[in-house]
Amino acid sequence: MTRYGFVASGGGYRSFYTCGALVWLAQQGMSVTHITSTSSGNNIVLDYLMWDRTAEALPPTLTKTLRLSIKDIASVFANFLGLRPALLPNGSYLFTVDRDSTRKSLLLDDPARRTQLTASLKDTAWSIATTNLSKRRSECFAVRDLLPTVDDASLERFMDVFLAGITTVPYFKAISIGGDYYLEGGYTDNTPLRPVFDNPEVDEIIAVDFTDYDYHRELERIYQKNLLMLPMNSIDMYLLTADLGLTLPNAHVLAEARRINALIAASKRKTLTADGKTYHAKPLHILRPKNLESMTVSLKHSAIQKEYFELGQQEMAALAKGMGKADAG
C-alpha cells in the first residue's frame, strides 16, 4: 500500500476543505503516514487525530460544524481560533489566549480523546511548522516528541508549540519558547513539505495549496468601496495583505519541491545528498481549490465551512483518480 504524506497548509476557515480531503482519505483506507501543518491546519489535524473512527462518522469538531446549531457555531469558533478579546487592548495585539479554556475547547482535557490521540500518533507522525522570529527561520516540531504520553505535563509543552503555530500578528501576542519568539509557520513556509520529504517512510505527498485566488478581483472590490467606509476598508485590506504575505510564497516552495524531484530523477537515483542533506524523490500531488475565502465568520456565510468540507472531499476523490489510487486500501 502506498504510504502518503499530507501537508495541511494554513488558510483560516479554508482548512475545512483540508479536513474534507483528510476524511476522504481515511474513508477510503488510504494510509497517511505523516502529516505536516501550520496555522489553521493545526486545528484540523488535531481534530482528525482525535477522531474515533469506530464510533464516529466524522471528527468531533467537524461534527459540530456540520450540525450548525448556535451553540455549536460558538464552540467551533472558540476551538478554531482559540482567542479571547483582551480586557484592555494595549495596541500591540488584539487578542489574548486563555490556555486552559483553549485546551478544553480543543478537547484535550477529555480522557477518551487523549487516549485516541495517543493511539493515532503511533500510526501517524505529525509535524507542526512554526516561524522562529528571533532567529528568522522556519522551525518544525515533531508532535511525537512533544507528547511521548498525552498527559498534563506533556500538554503544556505541546500547547506552546500549537499556539505558536496559529499565532499571527497583530491579532495575537507572539509565543515565547526557550527565550525566542514564535509565530505561525506561514510567515516562512505555509506549505511545510520538508518533514514529509525527509521521512523515508513516506512514498508520495499530497499537499493543499490555497494560492489560486483572484487577488485582482479582491483589490478591485476594496478599491471601489465607499470612501466613507474607511474602517471596514482598512480591515479588509489588512486581511488581504496578510493573506498575500502568508500564501504567495507557496509558489516558490512548490517549485523547489518539483525541482528537487526533477534533479533526483535526472540522477537516476531515488535519493540525492548535498551539503549534508539527503533528498528523497517523492511524487507530489497538489490540491489547489479556487477562490476560497480565508475568513468566513458571518451569518451570511454560516454554511460555508460545510461547503468547503464537501468540496475537499470531491476534489480529493478527483485527484485520487488521476493518481490511479482511487481503489487503494
mmCIF file of C-alpha atoms in Angstrom:
data_model
loop_
_atom_site.group_PDB
_atom_site.id
_atom_site.type_symbol
_atom_site.label_atom_id
_atom_site.label_comp_id
_atom_site.label_asym_id
_atom_site.label_seq_id
_atom_site.Cartn_x
_atom_site.Cartn_y
_atom_site.Cartn_z
ATOM 1 C CA MET A 1 0.000 0.000 0.000
ATOM 2 C CA THR A 2 1.274 3.467 -0.860
ATOM 3 C CA ARG A 3 2.193 5.478 2.225
ATOM 4 C CA TYR A 4 1.230 9.119 1.901
ATOM 5 C CA GLY A 5 2.496 12.290 3.479
ATOM 6 C CA PHE A 6 -0.119 15.019 3.765
ATOM 7 C CA VAL A 7 0.542 18.764 4.014
ATOM 8 C CA ALA A 8 -2.210 20.823 5.705
ATOM 9 C CA SER A 9 -1.394 24.407 4.742
ATOM 10 C CA GLY A 10 -2.664 27.372 6.710
ATOM 11 C CA GLY A 11 -5.629 29.287 5.349
ATOM 12 C CA GLY A 12 -8.157 30.298 8.000
ATOM 13 C CA TYR A 13 -11.537 28.661 7.517
ATOM 14 C CA ARG A 14 -10.319 27.303 4.171
ATOM 15 C CA SER A 15 -8.907 24.452 6.220
ATOM 16 C CA PHE A 16 -12.316 22.822 6.378
ATOM 17 C CA TYR A 17 -11.508 21.950 2.752
ATOM 18 C CA THR A 18 -8.370 20.241 4.060
ATOM 19 C CA CYS A 19 -10.489 18.339 6.554
ATOM 20 C CA GLY A 20 -12.679 17.078 3.708
ATOM 21 C CA ALA A 21 -9.618 15.732 1.917
ATOM 22 C CA LEU A 22 -8.239 14.012 5.037
ATOM 23 C CA VAL A 23 -11.599 12.453 5.916
ATOM 24 C CA TRP A 24 -11.988 11.165 2.363
ATOM 25 C CA LEU A 25 -8.571 9.520 2.501
ATOM 26 C CA ALA A 26 -9.455 7.850 5.819
ATOM 27 C CA GLN A 27 -12.799 6.642 4.473
ATOM 28 C CA GLN A 28 -11.028 5.046 1.508
ATOM 29 C CA GLY A 29 -8.492 3.313 3.751
ATOM 30 C CA MET A 30 -5.569 5.167 2.179
ATOM 31 C CA SER A 31 -2.598 5.248 4.536
ATOM 32 C CA VAL A 32 -1.489 8.691 5.749
ATOM 33 C CA THR A 33 1.862 8.065 7.419
ATOM 34 C CA HIS A 34 2.958 11.636 8.173
ATOM 35 C CA ILE A 35 1.062 14.946 8.343
ATOM 36 C CA THR A 36 2.590 18.410 8.493
ATOM 37 C CA SER A 37 0.582 21.516 9.275
ATOM 38 C CA THR A 38 0.631 25.144 10.238
ATOM 39 C CA SER A 39 -1.865 27.843 11.242
ATOM 40 C CA SER A 40 -5.479 26.678 10.848
ATOM 41 C CA GLY A 41 -4.188 23.371 9.507
ATOM 42 C CA ASN A 42 -3.098 22.561 13.071
ATOM 43 C CA ASN A 43 -6.682 22.698 14.334
ATOM 44 C CA ILE A 44 -7.895 20.442 11.554
ATOM 45 C CA VAL A 45 -5.139 17.868 12.085
ATOM 46 C CA LEU A 46 -5.673 17.736 15.855
ATOM 47 C CA ASP A 47 -9.396 17.156 15.333
ATOM 48 C CA TYR A 48 -8.615 14.453 12.760
ATOM 49 C CA LEU A 49 -6.193 12.650 15.105
ATOM 50 C CA MET A 50 -8.716 12.658 17.966
ATOM 51 C CA TRP A 51 -11.364 11.096 15.740
ATOM 52 C CA ASP A 52 -12.613 7.688 16.942
ATOM 53 C CA ARG A 53 -13.472 6.176 13.563
ATOM 54 C CA THR A 54 -15.006 3.073 15.163
ATOM 55 C CA ALA A 55 -17.705 5.132 16.895
ATOM 56 C CA GLU A 56 -17.977 8.412 14.953
ATOM 57 C CA ALA A 57 -18.797 9.181 11.347
ATOM 58 C CA LEU A 58 -16.705 12.373 11.383
ATOM 59 C CA PRO A 59 -14.106 14.108 13.603
ATOM 60 C CA PRO A 60 -15.655 15.706 16.718
ATOM 61 C CA THR A 61 -15.251 19.426 15.963
ATOM 62 C CA LEU A 62 -16.208 18.877 12.340
ATOM 63 C CA THR A 63 -19.405 17.163 13.523
ATOM 64 C CA LYS A 64 -20.348 20.327 15.432
ATOM 65 C CA THR A 65 -19.547 22.435 12.394
ATOM 66 C CA LEU A 66 -21.846 20.491 10.098
ATOM 67 C CA ARG A 67 -24.648 20.470 12.671
ATOM 68 C CA LEU A 68 -24.549 24.291 12.748
ATOM 69 C CA SER A 69 -26.592 24.972 15.873
ATOM 70 C CA ILE A 70 -25.933 28.318 17.576
ATOM 71 C CA LYS A 71 -24.143 26.557 20.449
ATOM 72 C CA ASP A 72 -22.059 24.517 18.031
ATOM 73 C CA ILE A 73 -21.017 27.564 15.998
ATOM 74 C CA ALA A 74 -19.786 29.275 19.161
ATOM 75 C CA SER A 75 -17.900 26.124 20.172
ATOM 76 C CA VAL A 76 -16.275 25.755 16.757
ATOM 77 C CA PHE A 77 -15.272 29.422 16.734
ATOM 78 C CA ALA A 78 -13.613 29.058 20.144
ATOM 79 C CA ASN A 79 -11.885 25.828 19.106
ATOM 80 C CA PHE A 80 -10.714 27.049 15.731
ATOM 81 C CA LEU A 81 -9.268 30.383 16.781
ATOM 82 C CA GLY A 82 -8.515 29.790 20.452
ATOM 83 C CA LEU A 83 -8.738 33.503 21.177
ATOM 84 C CA ARG A 84 -10.222 35.847 23.743
ATOM 85 C CA PRO A 85 -10.557 39.630 23.388
ATOM 86 C CA ALA A 86 -8.035 41.437 25.568
ATOM 87 C CA LEU A 87 -9.675 43.196 28.502
ATOM 88 C CA LEU A 88 -7.534 46.272 27.903
ATOM 89 C CA PRO A 89 -6.017 46.170 24.392
ATOM 90 C CA ASN A 90 -2.618 47.833 24.522
ATOM 91 C CA GLY A 91 -2.220 48.498 20.805
ATOM 92 C CA SER A 92 0.355 45.773 20.148
ATOM 93 C CA TYR A 93 -2.076 42.852 19.866
ATOM 94 C CA LEU A 94 -5.860 42.445 19.753
ATOM 95 C CA PHE A 95 -6.450 39.088 21.422
ATOM 96 C CA THR A 96 -5.052 37.045 24.258
ATOM 97 C CA VAL A 97 -5.272 33.270 24.645
ATOM 98 C CA ASP A 98 -6.689 31.637 27.747
ATOM 99 C CA ARG A 99 -4.652 28.448 27.696
ATOM 100 C CA ASP A 100 -6.956 26.447 29.969
ATOM 101 C CA SER A 101 -10.082 27.382 28.030
ATOM 102 C CA THR A 102 -8.345 26.740 24.724
ATOM 103 C CA ARG A 103 -7.121 23.315 25.817
ATOM 104 C CA LYS A 104 -10.634 22.437 26.919
ATOM 105 C CA SER A 105 -12.185 23.676 23.660
ATOM 106 C CA LEU A 106 -9.670 21.540 21.747
ATOM 107 C CA LEU A 107 -10.979 18.511 23.752
ATOM 108 C CA LEU A 108 -7.531 17.888 25.206
ATOM 109 C CA ASP A 109 -8.966 17.610 28.729
ATOM 110 C CA ASP A 110 -11.199 14.698 27.674
ATOM 111 C CA PRO A 111 -9.590 11.369 28.768
ATOM 112 C CA ALA A 112 -11.140 9.470 25.843
ATOM 113 C CA ARG A 113 -9.769 11.997 23.343
ATOM 114 C CA ARG A 114 -6.335 11.806 24.947
ATOM 115 C CA THR A 115 -6.418 8.029 24.531
ATOM 116 C CA GLN A 116 -7.435 8.370 20.894
ATOM 117 C CA LEU A 117 -4.722 10.951 20.203
ATOM 118 C CA THR A 118 -2.117 8.641 21.752
ATOM 119 C CA ALA A 119 -3.224 5.785 19.509
ATOM 120 C CA SER A 120 -3.307 7.956 16.386
ATOM 121 C CA LEU A 121 0.203 9.301 16.960
ATOM 122 C CA LYS A 122 1.549 5.733 16.989
ATOM 123 C CA ASP A 123 0.330 5.293 13.414
ATOM 124 C CA THR A 124 0.679 8.834 12.059
ATOM 125 C CA ALA A 125 3.577 11.212 12.595
ATOM 126 C CA TRP A 126 2.614 14.887 12.919
ATOM 127 C CA SER A 127 4.901 17.893 12.477
ATOM 128 C CA ILE A 128 3.843 21.448 13.343
ATOM 129 C CA ALA A 129 5.572 24.198 11.348
ATOM 130 C CA THR A 130 6.324 27.485 13.104
ATOM 131 C CA THR A 131 8.399 30.587 12.431
ATOM 132 C CA ASN A 132 11.166 31.342 14.900
ATOM 133 C CA LEU A 133 11.000 35.121 14.632
ATOM 134 C CA SER A 134 14.029 35.683 16.861
ATOM 135 C CA LYS A 135 16.244 33.549 14.614
ATOM 136 C CA ARG A 136 14.359 34.362 11.375
ATOM 137 C CA ARG A 137 13.868 30.782 10.291
ATOM 138 C CA SER A 138 11.264 28.101 9.834
ATOM 139 C CA GLU A 139 11.166 25.515 12.616
ATOM 140 C CA CYS A 140 9.198 22.260 12.719
ATOM 141 C CA PHE A 141 8.308 20.363 15.883
ATOM 142 C CA ALA A 142 7.604 16.610 15.925
ATOM 143 C CA VAL A 143 4.459 16.087 18.000
ATOM 144 C CA ARG A 144 5.545 12.584 18.989
ATOM 145 C CA ASP A 145 8.491 14.196 20.772
ATOM 146 C CA LEU A 146 6.256 16.799 22.416
ATOM 147 C CA LEU A 147 3.710 14.198 23.525
ATOM 148 C CA PRO A 148 5.542 10.973 24.425
ATOM 149 C CA THR A 149 2.494 10.494 26.661
ATOM 150 C CA VAL A 150 -0.614 12.645 26.417
ATOM 151 C CA ASP A 151 -0.687 13.920 29.987
ATOM 152 C CA ASP A 152 -0.877 17.321 31.674
ATOM 153 C CA ALA A 153 2.885 17.810 31.802
ATOM 154 C CA SER A 154 3.455 16.986 28.122
ATOM 155 C CA LEU A 155 0.442 19.031 27.045
ATOM 156 C CA GLU A 156 1.998 22.198 28.476
ATOM 157 C CA ARG A 157 4.875 21.941 26.003
ATOM 158 C CA PHE A 158 2.533 20.894 23.193
ATOM 159 C CA MET A 159 0.261 23.894 23.797
ATOM 160 C CA ASP A 160 3.235 26.268 23.475
ATOM 161 C CA VAL A 161 4.020 24.875 20.033
ATOM 162 C CA PHE A 162 0.393 24.519 18.948
ATOM 163 C CA LEU A 163 -0.380 28.134 19.849
ATOM 164 C CA ALA A 164 2.833 29.338 18.217
ATOM 165 C CA GLY A 165 1.702 27.543 15.068
ATOM 166 C CA ILE A 166 -1.532 29.559 14.895
ATOM 167 C CA THR A 167 -0.169 32.926 16.057
ATOM 168 C CA THR A 168 -0.358 35.838 13.623
ATOM 169 C CA VAL A 169 0.441 39.443 14.472
ATOM 170 C CA PRO A 170 -1.042 41.865 15.406
ATOM 171 C CA TYR A 171 -4.035 39.654 16.214
ATOM 172 C CA PHE A 172 -2.135 37.612 18.816
ATOM 173 C CA LYS A 173 0.851 38.127 21.053
ATOM 174 C CA ALA A 174 3.879 36.143 19.832
ATOM 175 C CA ILE A 175 4.587 32.960 21.818
ATOM 176 C CA SER A 176 7.837 32.671 23.748
ATOM 177 C CA ILE A 177 9.551 29.258 23.669
ATOM 178 C CA GLY A 178 13.027 28.867 25.087
ATOM 179 C CA GLY A 179 13.521 32.618 25.072
ATOM 180 C CA ASP A 180 12.682 33.023 21.353
ATOM 181 C CA TYR A 181 9.513 34.494 19.876
ATOM 182 C CA TYR A 182 7.477 32.220 17.621
ATOM 183 C CA LEU A 183 4.704 32.850 15.105
ATOM 184 C CA GLU A 184 2.792 30.629 12.726
ATOM 185 C CA GLY A 185 4.756 28.797 10.059
ATOM 186 C CA GLY A 186 3.087 30.637 7.186
ATOM 187 C CA TYR A 187 5.452 33.566 7.548
ATOM 188 C CA THR A 188 8.305 31.385 6.269
ATOM 189 C CA ASP A 189 6.587 28.307 4.798
ATOM 190 C CA ASN A 190 2.823 27.934 4.555
ATOM 191 C CA THR A 191 3.210 24.548 2.836
ATOM 192 C CA PRO A 192 5.697 22.696 5.079
ATOM 193 C CA LEU A 193 6.837 19.927 2.751
ATOM 194 C CA ARG A 194 10.310 19.324 4.184
ATOM 195 C CA PRO A 195 9.388 16.918 7.022
ATOM 196 C CA VAL A 196 7.465 14.586 4.688
ATOM 197 C CA PHE A 197 10.197 14.747 2.046
ATOM 198 C CA ASP A 198 12.721 13.806 4.743
ATOM 199 C CA ASN A 199 10.681 10.873 6.034
ATOM 200 C CA PRO A 200 11.771 7.668 4.214
ATOM 201 C CA GLU A 201 8.503 6.001 5.257
ATOM 202 C CA VAL A 202 6.540 8.410 3.008
ATOM 203 C CA ASP A 203 6.201 7.257 -0.612
ATOM 204 C CA GLU A 204 4.125 10.080 -2.100
ATOM 205 C CA ILE A 205 2.941 13.506 -0.936
ATOM 206 C CA ILE A 206 -0.470 15.197 -1.089
ATOM 207 C CA ALA A 207 -0.383 18.928 -0.379
ATOM 208 C CA VAL A 208 -3.085 21.591 -0.167
ATOM 209 C CA ASP A 209 -2.301 24.924 -1.845
ATOM 210 C CA PHE A 210 -4.708 27.824 -1.293
ATOM 211 C CA THR A 211 -2.949 30.380 -3.513
ATOM 212 C CA ASP A 212 -5.279 30.048 -6.520
ATOM 213 C CA TYR A 213 -7.185 33.157 -5.522
ATOM 214 C CA ASP A 214 -8.269 36.128 -7.632
ATOM 215 C CA TYR A 215 -6.352 38.873 -5.836
ATOM 216 C CA HIS A 216 -7.056 41.271 -8.710
ATOM 217 C CA ARG A 217 -10.795 40.907 -8.173
ATOM 218 C CA GLU A 218 -10.425 41.354 -4.423
ATOM 219 C CA LEU A 219 -8.388 44.546 -4.843
ATOM 220 C CA GLU A 220 -10.985 45.916 -7.239
ATOM 221 C CA ARG A 221 -13.739 45.165 -4.725
ATOM 222 C CA ILE A 222 -11.940 47.017 -1.940
ATOM 223 C CA TYR A 223 -10.843 49.947 -4.100
ATOM 224 C CA GLN A 224 -14.402 50.541 -5.298
ATOM 225 C CA LYS A 225 -15.945 50.675 -1.823
ATOM 226 C CA ASN A 226 -17.437 53.873 -0.490
ATOM 227 C CA LEU A 227 -14.611 56.133 0.656
ATOM 228 C CA LEU A 228 -16.529 56.878 3.853
ATOM 229 C CA MET A 229 -16.135 53.229 4.853
ATOM 230 C CA LEU A 230 -12.518 53.747 5.918
ATOM 231 C CA PRO A 231 -12.528 51.458 8.998
ATOM 232 C CA MET A 232 -14.061 48.491 7.138
ATOM 233 C CA ASN A 233 -11.890 49.095 4.069
ATOM 234 C CA SER A 234 -8.813 49.099 6.282
ATOM 235 C CA ILE A 235 -9.785 45.789 7.894
ATOM 236 C CA ASP A 236 -10.462 44.169 4.520
ATOM 237 C CA MET A 237 -7.205 45.469 3.102
ATOM 238 C CA TYR A 238 -5.210 44.283 6.109
ATOM 239 C CA LEU A 239 -6.725 40.802 5.832
ATOM 240 C CA LEU A 240 -5.891 40.711 2.143
ATOM 241 C CA THR A 241 -2.338 41.932 2.756
ATOM 242 C CA ALA A 242 -1.814 39.305 5.445
ATOM 243 C CA ASP A 243 -3.146 36.626 3.111
ATOM 244 C CA LEU A 244 -0.769 37.731 0.357
ATOM 245 C CA GLY A 245 2.222 37.597 2.684
ATOM 246 C CA LEU A 246 1.345 34.185 4.104
ATOM 247 C CA THR A 247 0.348 32.341 0.929
ATOM 248 C CA LEU A 248 2.058 33.755 -2.162
ATOM 249 C CA PRO A 249 5.464 32.239 -1.205
ATOM 250 C CA ASN A 250 3.815 28.834 -1.733
ATOM 251 C CA ALA A 251 4.587 29.087 -5.435
ATOM 252 C CA HIS A 252 8.312 29.186 -4.658
ATOM 253 C CA VAL A 253 8.083 26.347 -2.129
ATOM 254 C CA LEU A 254 6.235 24.066 -4.539
ATOM 255 C CA ALA A 255 8.590 24.963 -7.410
ATOM 256 C CA GLU A 256 11.568 23.982 -5.241
ATOM 257 C CA ALA A 257 9.925 20.655 -4.402
ATOM 258 C CA ARG A 258 9.370 19.903 -8.089
ATOM 259 C CA ARG A 259 12.950 20.922 -8.863
ATOM 260 C CA ILE A 260 14.294 18.509 -6.241
ATOM 261 C CA ASN A 261 12.225 15.687 -7.735
ATOM 262 C CA ALA A 262 13.492 16.566 -11.225
ATOM 263 C CA LEU A 263 17.128 16.635 -10.097
ATOM 264 C CA ILE A 264 16.834 13.238 -8.412
ATOM 265 C CA ALA A 265 15.110 11.806 -11.486
ATOM 266 C CA ALA A 266 17.880 13.179 -13.700
ATOM 267 C CA SER A 267 20.469 11.483 -11.500
ATOM 268 C CA LYS A 268 18.592 8.175 -11.982
ATOM 269 C CA ARG A 269 18.626 7.602 -8.237
ATOM 270 C CA LYS A 270 15.964 7.534 -5.521
ATOM 271 C CA THR A 271 17.880 9.834 -3.181
ATOM 272 C CA LEU A 272 20.378 12.643 -3.550
ATOM 273 C CA THR A 273 22.725 14.012 -0.879
ATOM 274 C CA ALA A 274 24.061 17.568 -0.974
ATOM 275 C CA ASP A 275 25.528 19.762 1.777
ATOM 276 C CA GLY A 276 24.922 17.031 4.317
ATOM 277 C CA LYS A 277 21.209 16.757 3.488
ATOM 278 C CA THR A 278 19.567 13.772 1.846
ATOM 279 C CA TYR A 279 16.655 14.391 -0.504
ATOM 280 C CA HIS A 280 14.176 11.643 -1.394
ATOM 281 C CA ALA A 281 12.214 11.501 -4.646
ATOM 282 C CA LYS A 282 8.523 11.785 -3.797
ATOM 283 C CA PRO A 283 5.694 12.179 -6.331
ATOM 284 C CA LEU A 284 3.849 15.374 -5.387
ATOM 285 C CA HIS A 285 0.070 15.679 -5.778
ATOM 286 C CA ILE A 286 -1.415 19.147 -5.290
ATOM 287 C CA LEU A 287 -4.958 20.044 -4.261
ATOM 288 C CA ARG A 288 -5.497 23.594 -5.490
ATOM 289 C CA PRO A 289 -9.041 24.903 -4.816
ATOM 290 C CA LYS A 290 -10.020 28.188 -6.448
ATOM 291 C CA ASN A 291 -11.050 31.397 -4.687
ATOM 292 C CA LEU A 292 -11.768 30.097 -1.190
ATOM 293 C CA GLU A 293 -12.102 32.942 1.318
ATOM 294 C CA SER A 294 -9.923 32.650 4.407
ATOM 295 C CA MET A 295 -12.274 34.234 6.946
ATOM 296 C CA THR A 296 -15.963 33.370 6.762
ATOM 297 C CA VAL A 297 -17.234 34.062 10.277
ATOM 298 C CA SER A 298 -20.549 35.737 9.463
ATOM 299 C CA LEU A 299 -24.231 34.879 9.315
ATOM 300 C CA LYS A 300 -24.111 35.358 5.559
ATOM 301 C CA HIS A 301 -21.600 32.512 5.285
ATOM 302 C CA SER A 302 -22.888 30.348 8.114
ATOM 303 C CA ALA A 303 -22.806 27.186 5.977
ATOM 304 C CA ILE A 304 -19.531 27.845 4.140
ATOM 305 C CA GLN A 305 -17.483 25.511 6.329
ATOM 306 C CA LYS A 306 -19.717 22.620 5.267
ATOM 307 C CA GLU A 307 -19.375 23.647 1.628
ATOM 308 C CA TYR A 308 -15.596 23.766 1.931
ATOM 309 C CA PHE A 309 -15.553 20.330 3.587
ATOM 310 C CA GLU A 310 -17.661 18.785 0.828
ATOM 311 C CA LEU A 311 -15.537 20.452 -1.852
ATOM 312 C CA GLY A 312 -12.404 18.994 -0.251
ATOM 313 C CA GLN A 313 -13.933 15.522 -0.413
ATOM 314 C CA GLN A 314 -14.930 15.935 -4.053
ATOM 315 C CA GLU A 315 -11.588 17.307 -5.202
ATOM 316 C CA MET A 316 -9.609 14.716 -3.243
ATOM 317 C CA ALA A 317 -11.648 11.984 -4.934
ATOM 318 C CA ALA A 318 -10.926 13.513 -8.346
ATOM 319 C CA LEU A 319 -7.215 13.856 -7.558
ATOM 320 C CA ALA A 320 -7.045 10.229 -6.392
ATOM 321 C CA LYS A 321 -8.456 9.041 -9.697
ATOM 322 C CA GLY A 322 -5.760 10.974 -11.501
ATOM 323 C CA MET A 323 -3.163 9.356 -9.246
ATOM 324 C CA GLY A 324 -4.564 5.945 -10.125
ATOM 325 C CA LYS A 325 -5.180 5.261 -6.432
ATOM 326 C CA ALA A 326 -8.937 5.558 -6.120
ATOM 327 C CA ASP A 327 -9.259 1.865 -5.244
ATOM 328 C CA ALA A 328 -6.293 1.819 -2.824
ATOM 329 C CA GLY A 329 -6.715 0.120 0.524
#
